[in-house]
Tab-separated table of C-alpha atoms in Angstrom:
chain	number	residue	atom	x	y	z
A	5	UNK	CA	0.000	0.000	0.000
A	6	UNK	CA	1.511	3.041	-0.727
A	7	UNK	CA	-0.325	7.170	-0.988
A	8	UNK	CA	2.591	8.588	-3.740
A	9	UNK	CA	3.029	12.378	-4.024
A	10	UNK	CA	1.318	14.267	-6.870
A	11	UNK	CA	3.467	14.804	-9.466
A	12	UNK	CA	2.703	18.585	-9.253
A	13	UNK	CA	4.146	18.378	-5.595
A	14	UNK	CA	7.815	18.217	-6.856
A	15	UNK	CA	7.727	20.860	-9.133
A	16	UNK	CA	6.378	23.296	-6.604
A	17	UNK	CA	8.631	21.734	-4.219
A	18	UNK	CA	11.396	23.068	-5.880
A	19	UNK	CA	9.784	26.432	-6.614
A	20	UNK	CA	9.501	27.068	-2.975
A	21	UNK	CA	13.343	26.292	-2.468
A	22	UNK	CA	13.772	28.673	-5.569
A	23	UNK	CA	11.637	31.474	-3.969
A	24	UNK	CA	13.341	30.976	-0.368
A	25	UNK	CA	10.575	28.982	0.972
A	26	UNK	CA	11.751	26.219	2.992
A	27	UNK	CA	8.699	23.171	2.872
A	28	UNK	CA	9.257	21.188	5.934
A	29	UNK	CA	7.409	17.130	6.042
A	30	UNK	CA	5.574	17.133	9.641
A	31	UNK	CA	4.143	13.625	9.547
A	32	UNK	CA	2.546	10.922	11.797
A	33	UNK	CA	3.983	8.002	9.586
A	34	UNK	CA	6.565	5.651	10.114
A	35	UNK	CA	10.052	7.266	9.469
A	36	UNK	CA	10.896	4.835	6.587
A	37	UNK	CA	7.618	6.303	5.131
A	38	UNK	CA	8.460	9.869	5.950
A	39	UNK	CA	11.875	9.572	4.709
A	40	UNK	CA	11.035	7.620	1.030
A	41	UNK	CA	8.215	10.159	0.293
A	42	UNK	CA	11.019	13.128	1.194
A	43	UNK	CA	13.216	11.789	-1.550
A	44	UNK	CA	10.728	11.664	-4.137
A	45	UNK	CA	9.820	15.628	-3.764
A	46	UNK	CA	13.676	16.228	-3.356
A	47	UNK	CA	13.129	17.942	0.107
A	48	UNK	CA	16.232	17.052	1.637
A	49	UNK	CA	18.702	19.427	1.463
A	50	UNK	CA	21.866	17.808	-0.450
A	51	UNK	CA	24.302	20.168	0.699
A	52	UNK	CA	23.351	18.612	4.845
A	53	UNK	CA	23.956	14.780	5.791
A	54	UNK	CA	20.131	13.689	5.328
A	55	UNK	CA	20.457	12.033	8.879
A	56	UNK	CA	20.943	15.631	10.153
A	57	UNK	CA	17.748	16.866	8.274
A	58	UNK	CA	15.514	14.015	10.051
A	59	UNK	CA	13.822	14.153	13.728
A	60	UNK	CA	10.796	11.843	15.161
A	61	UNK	CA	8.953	12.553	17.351
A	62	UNK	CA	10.673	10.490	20.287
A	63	UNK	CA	13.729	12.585	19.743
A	64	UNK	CA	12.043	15.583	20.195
A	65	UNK	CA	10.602	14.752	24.098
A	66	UNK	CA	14.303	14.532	24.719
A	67	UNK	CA	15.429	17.952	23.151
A	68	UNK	CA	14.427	21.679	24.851
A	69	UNK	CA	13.108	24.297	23.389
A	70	UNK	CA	16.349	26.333	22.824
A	71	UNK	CA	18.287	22.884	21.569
A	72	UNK	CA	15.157	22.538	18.819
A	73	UNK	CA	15.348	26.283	17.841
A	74	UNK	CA	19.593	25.809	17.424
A	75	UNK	CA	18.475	22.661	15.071
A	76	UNK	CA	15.382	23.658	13.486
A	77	UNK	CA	16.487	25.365	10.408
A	78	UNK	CA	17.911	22.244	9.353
A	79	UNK	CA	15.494	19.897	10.140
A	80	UNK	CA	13.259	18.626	6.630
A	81	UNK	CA	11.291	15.887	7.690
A	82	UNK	CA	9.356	14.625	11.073
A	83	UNK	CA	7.726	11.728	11.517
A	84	UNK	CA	5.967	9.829	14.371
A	85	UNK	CA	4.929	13.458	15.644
A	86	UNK	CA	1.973	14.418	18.180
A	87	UNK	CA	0.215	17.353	17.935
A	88	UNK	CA	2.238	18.903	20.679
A	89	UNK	CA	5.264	18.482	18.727
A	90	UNK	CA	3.573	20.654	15.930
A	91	UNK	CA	3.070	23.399	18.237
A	92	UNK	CA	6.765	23.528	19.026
A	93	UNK	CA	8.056	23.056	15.572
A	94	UNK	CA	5.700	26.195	15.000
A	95	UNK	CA	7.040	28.325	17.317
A	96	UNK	CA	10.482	27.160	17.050
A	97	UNK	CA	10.218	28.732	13.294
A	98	UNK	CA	8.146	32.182	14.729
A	99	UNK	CA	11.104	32.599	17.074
A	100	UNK	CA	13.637	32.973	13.844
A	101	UNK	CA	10.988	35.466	13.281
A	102	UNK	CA	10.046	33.592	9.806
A	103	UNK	CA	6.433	33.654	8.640
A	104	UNK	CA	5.183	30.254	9.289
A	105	UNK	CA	2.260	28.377	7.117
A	106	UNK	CA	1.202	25.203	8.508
A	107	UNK	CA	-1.159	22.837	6.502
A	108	UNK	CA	-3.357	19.898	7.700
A	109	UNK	CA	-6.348	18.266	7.470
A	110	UNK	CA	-6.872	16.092	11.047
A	111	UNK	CA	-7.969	17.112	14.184
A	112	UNK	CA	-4.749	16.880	15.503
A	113	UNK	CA	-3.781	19.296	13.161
A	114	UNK	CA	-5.946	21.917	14.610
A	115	UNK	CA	-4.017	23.580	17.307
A	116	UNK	CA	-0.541	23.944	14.812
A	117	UNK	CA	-2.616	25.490	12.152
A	118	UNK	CA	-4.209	27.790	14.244
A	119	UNK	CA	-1.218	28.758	15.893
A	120	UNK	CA	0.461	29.163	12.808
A	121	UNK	CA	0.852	32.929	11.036
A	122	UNK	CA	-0.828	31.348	8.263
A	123	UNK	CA	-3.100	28.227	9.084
A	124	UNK	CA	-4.435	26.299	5.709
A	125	UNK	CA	-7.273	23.507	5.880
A	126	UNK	CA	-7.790	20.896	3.502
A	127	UNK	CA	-10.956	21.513	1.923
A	128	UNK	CA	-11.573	18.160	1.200
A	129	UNK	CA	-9.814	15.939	3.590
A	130	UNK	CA	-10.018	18.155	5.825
A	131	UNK	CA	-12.393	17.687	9.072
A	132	UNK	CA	-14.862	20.891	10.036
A	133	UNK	CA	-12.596	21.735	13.130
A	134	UNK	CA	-9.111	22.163	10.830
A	135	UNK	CA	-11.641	23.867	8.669
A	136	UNK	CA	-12.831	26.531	11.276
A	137	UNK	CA	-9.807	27.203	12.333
A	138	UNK	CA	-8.084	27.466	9.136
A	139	UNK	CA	-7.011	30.992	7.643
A	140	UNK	CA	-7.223	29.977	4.097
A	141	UNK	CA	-8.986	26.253	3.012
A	142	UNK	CA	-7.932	24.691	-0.017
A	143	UNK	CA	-10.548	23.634	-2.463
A	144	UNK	CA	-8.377	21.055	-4.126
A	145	UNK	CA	-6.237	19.606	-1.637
A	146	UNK	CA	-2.984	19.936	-3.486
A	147	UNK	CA	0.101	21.667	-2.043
A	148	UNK	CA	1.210	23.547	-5.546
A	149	UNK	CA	-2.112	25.624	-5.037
A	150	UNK	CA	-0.410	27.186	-2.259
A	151	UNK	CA	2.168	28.005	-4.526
A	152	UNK	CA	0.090	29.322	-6.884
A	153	UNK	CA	-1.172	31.480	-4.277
A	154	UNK	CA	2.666	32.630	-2.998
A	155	UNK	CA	3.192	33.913	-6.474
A	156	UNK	CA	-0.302	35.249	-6.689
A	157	UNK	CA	-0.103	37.101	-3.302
A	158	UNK	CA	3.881	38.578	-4.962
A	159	UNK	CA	2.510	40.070	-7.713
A	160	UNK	CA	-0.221	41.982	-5.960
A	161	UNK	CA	2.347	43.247	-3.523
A	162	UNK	CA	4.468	44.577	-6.620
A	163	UNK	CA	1.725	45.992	-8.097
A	164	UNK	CA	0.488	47.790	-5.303
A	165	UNK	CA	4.524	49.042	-4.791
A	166	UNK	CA	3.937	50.656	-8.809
A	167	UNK	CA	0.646	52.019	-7.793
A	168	UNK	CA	1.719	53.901	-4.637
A	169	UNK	CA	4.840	55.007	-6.393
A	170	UNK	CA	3.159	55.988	-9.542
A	171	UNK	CA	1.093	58.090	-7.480
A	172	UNK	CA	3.744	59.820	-4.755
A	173	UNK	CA	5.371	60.463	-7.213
A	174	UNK	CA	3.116	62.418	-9.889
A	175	UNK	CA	2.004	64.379	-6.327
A	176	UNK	CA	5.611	65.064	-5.981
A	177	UNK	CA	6.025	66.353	-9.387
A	178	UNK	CA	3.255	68.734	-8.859
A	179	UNK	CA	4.367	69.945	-5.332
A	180	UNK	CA	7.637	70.979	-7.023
A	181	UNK	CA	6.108	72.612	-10.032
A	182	UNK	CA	3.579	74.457	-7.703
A	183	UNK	CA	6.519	75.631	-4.771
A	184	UNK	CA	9.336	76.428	-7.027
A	185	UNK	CA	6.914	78.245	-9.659
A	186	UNK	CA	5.981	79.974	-6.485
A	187	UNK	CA	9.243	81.216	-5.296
A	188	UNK	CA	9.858	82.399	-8.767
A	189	UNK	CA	6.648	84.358	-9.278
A	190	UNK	CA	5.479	82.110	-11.898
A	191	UNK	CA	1.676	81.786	-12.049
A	192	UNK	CA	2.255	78.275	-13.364
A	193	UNK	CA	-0.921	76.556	-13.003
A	194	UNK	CA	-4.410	77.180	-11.624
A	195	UNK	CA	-6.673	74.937	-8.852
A	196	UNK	CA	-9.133	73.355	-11.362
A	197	UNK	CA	-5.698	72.275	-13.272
A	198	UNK	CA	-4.199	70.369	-9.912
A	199	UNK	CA	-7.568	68.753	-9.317
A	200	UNK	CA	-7.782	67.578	-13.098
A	201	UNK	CA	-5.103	65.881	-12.978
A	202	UNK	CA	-5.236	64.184	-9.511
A	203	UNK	CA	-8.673	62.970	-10.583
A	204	UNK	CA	-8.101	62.186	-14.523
A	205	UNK	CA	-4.834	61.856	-15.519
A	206	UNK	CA	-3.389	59.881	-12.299
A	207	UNK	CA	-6.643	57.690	-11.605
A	208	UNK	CA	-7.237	55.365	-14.981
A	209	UNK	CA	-2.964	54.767	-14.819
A	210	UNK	CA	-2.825	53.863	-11.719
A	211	UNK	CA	-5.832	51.718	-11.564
A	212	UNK	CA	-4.483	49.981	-14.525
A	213	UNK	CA	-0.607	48.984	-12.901
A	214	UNK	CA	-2.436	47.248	-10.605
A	215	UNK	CA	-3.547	44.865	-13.631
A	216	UNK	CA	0.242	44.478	-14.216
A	217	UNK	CA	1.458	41.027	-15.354
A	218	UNK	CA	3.726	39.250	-12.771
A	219	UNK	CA	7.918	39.945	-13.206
A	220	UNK	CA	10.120	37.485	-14.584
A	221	UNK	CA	11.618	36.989	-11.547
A	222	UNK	CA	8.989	36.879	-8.845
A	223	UNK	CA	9.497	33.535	-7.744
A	224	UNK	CA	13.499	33.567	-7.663
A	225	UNK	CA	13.818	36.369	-5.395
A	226	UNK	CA	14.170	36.051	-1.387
A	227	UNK	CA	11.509	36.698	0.944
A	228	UNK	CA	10.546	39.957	2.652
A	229	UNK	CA	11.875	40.386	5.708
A	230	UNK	CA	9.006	40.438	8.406
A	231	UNK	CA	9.910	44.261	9.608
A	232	UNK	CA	9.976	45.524	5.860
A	233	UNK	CA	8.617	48.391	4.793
A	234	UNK	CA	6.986	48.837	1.839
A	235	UNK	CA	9.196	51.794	0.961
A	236	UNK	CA	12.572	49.834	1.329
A	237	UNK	CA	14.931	48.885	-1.396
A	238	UNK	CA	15.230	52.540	-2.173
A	239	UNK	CA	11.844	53.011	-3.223
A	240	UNK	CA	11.650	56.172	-1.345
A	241	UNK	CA	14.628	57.578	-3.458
A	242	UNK	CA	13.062	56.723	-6.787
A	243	UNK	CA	9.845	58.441	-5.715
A	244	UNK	CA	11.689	61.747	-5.341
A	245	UNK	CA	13.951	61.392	-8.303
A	246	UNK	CA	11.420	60.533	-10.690
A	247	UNK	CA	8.598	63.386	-9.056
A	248	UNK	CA	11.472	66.269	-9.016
A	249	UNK	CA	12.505	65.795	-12.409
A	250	UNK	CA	9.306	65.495	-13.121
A	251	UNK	CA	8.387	68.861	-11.727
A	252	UNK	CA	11.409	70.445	-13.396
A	253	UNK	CA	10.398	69.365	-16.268
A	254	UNK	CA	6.920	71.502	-16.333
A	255	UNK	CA	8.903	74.467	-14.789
A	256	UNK	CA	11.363	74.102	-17.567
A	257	UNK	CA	8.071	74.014	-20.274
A	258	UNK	CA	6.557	77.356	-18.576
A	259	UNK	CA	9.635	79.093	-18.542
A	260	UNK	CA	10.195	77.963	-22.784
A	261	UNK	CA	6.680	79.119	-23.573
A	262	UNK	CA	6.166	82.356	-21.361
A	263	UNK	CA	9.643	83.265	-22.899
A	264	UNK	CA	8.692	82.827	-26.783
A	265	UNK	CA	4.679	82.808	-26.379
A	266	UNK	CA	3.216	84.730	-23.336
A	267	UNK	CA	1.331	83.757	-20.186
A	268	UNK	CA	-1.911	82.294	-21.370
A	269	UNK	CA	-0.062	79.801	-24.073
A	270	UNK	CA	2.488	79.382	-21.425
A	271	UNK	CA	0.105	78.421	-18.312
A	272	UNK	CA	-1.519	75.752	-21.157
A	273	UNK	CA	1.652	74.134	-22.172
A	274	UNK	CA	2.416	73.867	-18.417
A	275	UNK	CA	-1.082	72.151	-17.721
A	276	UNK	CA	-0.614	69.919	-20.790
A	277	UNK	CA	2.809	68.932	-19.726
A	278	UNK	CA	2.098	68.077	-16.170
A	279	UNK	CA	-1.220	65.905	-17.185
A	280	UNK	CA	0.881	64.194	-20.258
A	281	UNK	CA	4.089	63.251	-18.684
A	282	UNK	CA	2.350	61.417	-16.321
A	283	UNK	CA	1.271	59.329	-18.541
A	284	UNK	CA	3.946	58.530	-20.108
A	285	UNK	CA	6.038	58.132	-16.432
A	286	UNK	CA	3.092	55.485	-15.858
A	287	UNK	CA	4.757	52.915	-18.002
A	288	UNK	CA	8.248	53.432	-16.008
A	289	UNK	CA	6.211	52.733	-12.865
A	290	UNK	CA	5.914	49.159	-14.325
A	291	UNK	CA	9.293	47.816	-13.226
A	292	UNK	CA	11.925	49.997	-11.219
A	293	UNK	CA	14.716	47.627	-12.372
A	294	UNK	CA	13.708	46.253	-15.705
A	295	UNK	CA	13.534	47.860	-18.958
A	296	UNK	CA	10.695	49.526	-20.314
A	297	UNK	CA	11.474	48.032	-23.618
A	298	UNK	CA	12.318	44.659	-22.490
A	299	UNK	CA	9.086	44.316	-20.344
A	300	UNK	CA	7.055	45.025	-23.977
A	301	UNK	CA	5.762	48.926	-24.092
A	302	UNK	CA	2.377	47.886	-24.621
A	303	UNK	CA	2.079	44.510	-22.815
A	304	UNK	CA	-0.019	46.114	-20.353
A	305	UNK	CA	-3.541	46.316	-22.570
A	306	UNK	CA	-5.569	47.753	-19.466
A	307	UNK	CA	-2.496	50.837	-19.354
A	308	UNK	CA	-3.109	51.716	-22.664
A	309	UNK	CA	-6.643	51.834	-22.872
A	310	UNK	CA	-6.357	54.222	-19.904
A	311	UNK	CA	-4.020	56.429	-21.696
A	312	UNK	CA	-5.974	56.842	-24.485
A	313	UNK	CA	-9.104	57.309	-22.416
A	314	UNK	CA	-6.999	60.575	-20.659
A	315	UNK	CA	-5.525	61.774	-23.821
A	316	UNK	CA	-9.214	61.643	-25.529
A	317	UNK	CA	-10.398	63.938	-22.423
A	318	UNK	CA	-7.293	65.964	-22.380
A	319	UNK	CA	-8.105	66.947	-26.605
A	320	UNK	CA	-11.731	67.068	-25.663
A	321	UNK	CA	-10.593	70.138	-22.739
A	322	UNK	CA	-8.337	71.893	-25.186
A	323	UNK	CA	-10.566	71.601	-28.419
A	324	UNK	CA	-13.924	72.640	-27.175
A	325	UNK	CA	-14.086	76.319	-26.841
A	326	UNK	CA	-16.531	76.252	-23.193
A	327	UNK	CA	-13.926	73.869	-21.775
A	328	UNK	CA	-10.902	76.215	-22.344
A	329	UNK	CA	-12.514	78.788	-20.919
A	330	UNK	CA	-13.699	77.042	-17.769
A	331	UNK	CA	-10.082	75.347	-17.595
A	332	UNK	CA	-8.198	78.759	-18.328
A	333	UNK	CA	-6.316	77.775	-21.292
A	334	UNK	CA	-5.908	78.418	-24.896
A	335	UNK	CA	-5.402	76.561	-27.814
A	336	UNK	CA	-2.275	76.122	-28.851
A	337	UNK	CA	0.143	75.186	-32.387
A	338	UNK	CA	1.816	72.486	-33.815
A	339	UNK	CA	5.580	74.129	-32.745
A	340	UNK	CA	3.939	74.523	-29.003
A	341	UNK	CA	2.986	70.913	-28.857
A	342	UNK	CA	6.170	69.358	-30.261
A	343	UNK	CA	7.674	70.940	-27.096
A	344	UNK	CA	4.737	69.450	-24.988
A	345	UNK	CA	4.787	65.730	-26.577
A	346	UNK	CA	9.081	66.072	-25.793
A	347	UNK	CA	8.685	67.083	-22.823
A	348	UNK	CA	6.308	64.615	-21.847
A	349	UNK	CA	8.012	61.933	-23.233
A	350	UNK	CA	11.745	62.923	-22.082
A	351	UNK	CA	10.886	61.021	-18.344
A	352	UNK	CA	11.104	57.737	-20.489
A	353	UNK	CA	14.626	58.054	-21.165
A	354	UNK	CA	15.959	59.930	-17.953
A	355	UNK	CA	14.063	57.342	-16.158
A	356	UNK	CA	16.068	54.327	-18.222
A	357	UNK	CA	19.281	55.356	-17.438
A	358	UNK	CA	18.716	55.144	-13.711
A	359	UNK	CA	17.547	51.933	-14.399
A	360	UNK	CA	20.592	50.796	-16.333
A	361	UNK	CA	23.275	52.168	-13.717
A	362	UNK	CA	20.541	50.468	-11.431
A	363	UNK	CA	21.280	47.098	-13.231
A	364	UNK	CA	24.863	47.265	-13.652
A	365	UNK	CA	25.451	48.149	-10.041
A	366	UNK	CA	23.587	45.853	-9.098
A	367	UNK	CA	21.170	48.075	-6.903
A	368	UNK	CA	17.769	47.688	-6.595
A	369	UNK	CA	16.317	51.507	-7.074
């Protein structure tokens, strides 16, 4: 008689060890048992005498708490265990302050899973009481689901990472562009242009990274740390970078057109400039190390719908005659919008360079 593995189970096996997951075999079966199904899903760690990586539950009674936490991070498989050993293999891992899921589907299981950062039933298998006090139940049973769900859960984490800095960062840009065309006496913009943009040309972009495909890399890469902000790895720095230059930018387009055109053109090159470029700094919010042009430019189908919604409404402002006047602005030339469109698209480039020293460095920015 023999229960094999599913043949899925190895694969995602070896994508956890990839991501820097560490599976760990908590069993009630006989040690041979334990030990032959372990081989099969490569668990063992190769580089550790497999006797090392094995503990039942017997040896436990006879180790303390401190000797299992010195041990633990070695340990692959245990077999003959009692629920009591479950707890302390639990909290032996929450004291290397890792983020422990424990799976299950007995009753026995029960007080582990709760205990557990992350308890997951068996939906099932599993009995009503793993069930209940499960965090997440699995409809299927099958371990590479949770896998599924580890890469699932990364993706929305980056994506929510693009949003925020998408968005601190256009804010940023406009703070700049507002203080500094301030300071120099520069009636740069007016109030109904600031809230046009906040609601318009930031929303649809920003709603649409989060629809951002997964990076090439998302299930190679370590961990976070449990203390991690979501602003670490220098995220903070690229949010001021890309927002300053972005505000210099539209100071740099007021100064060009009140110099050669007057105010009113000059005030609607600035307001075009500031709602175009970020839209155009939208698609460098989709990776902060990868390549614009690698990634695909228009991969993202839900990005550049939303673009050309907000470039449709931005024509439909400048075009009709009622809207210009409510808005403040003027129409403007071919010459005057060749400076815009640059402008607006010069963040693509400044933006890839950083990302290439970022690269070569070796530095995530």
């Amino acid at each position: 008689m023999i229960d094999p593995p599913r043949e899925e189970a190895k694969q995602a096996i070896k994508t956890c060890f990839n991501a820097g997951i560490v599976p760990v075999m908590i069993t009630g079966d006989h040690i041979d048992t334990a030990v032959a199904i372990a081989d099969k899903l490569e668990i063992f760690d190769s580089k550790i005498d497999k006797s090392k990586q094995i503990l039942t539950g017997n040896e436990l009674n006879y180790l303390s708490d401190n000797e299992l936490e010195s041990i633990i991070e070695n340990i692959r498989v245990y077999a003959r265990v009692s629920p009591e050993h479950k707890m302390r293999i639990v909290n032996a891992w929450k004291k290397k302050n890792k983020i422990v899921a424990m799976t299950g589907d007995g009753v026995n299981d029960a007080p582990a899973i709760k205990f557990a950062d992350i308890g997951i039933g068996m939906g099932i298998t599993g009995t009503d009481v793993t069930k209940n006090v499960s965090d997440i139940v699995l409809a299927d049973d099958n371990f590479a689901t949770i896998v599924s769900a580890i890469k699932e859960g990364r993706k929305i984490y980056d994506n929510i990472k693009k949003t925020i800095q998408f968005l601190l960062s256009s804010n940023i840009g406009e703070v700049v562009t507002l203080f500094f065309g301030t300071i120099l006496n520069w009636n740069v913009l007016y109030p109904i242009h600031i809230l046009w943009v906040n609601l318009v040309t930031d929303s649809l972009p920003a709603l649409s990274l989060g629809m951002e495909k997964e990076d090439k890399d998302i299930m190679t890469r370590t961990p976070k740390k449990v203390k991690e902000s979501i602003f670490d790895g220098n995220m903070g720095f690229s949010i001021l970078y890309q927002g300053t230059i972005k505000g210099i930018i539209t100071l740099i387009v007021y100064f060009i057109g009140h110099k050669l055109y007057g105010q009113s053109i000059a005030v609607t090159m600035t307001f075009l400039t500031l709602s175009l470029i970020q839209l155009t700094h939208s698609y460098n919010a989709r990776s902060n190390t990868e390549s614009l042009f690698s990634i695909g430019i228009f991969s993202n189908k839900y990005l550049n719908i939303s673009v050309i919604i907000t470039i449709l409404l931005q024509l439909i402002v400048i075009l009709i005659p009622s809207l210009r006047e409510i808005f403040k602005i003027t129409y403007i030339n071919f010459e005057q919008w060749l400076i815009v469109i640059f402008a607006s698209l010069s963040i693509i480039p400044i933006v890839e360079l950083v990302k290439f020293f970022t690269r070569n460095n070796k530095t995530k920015i």
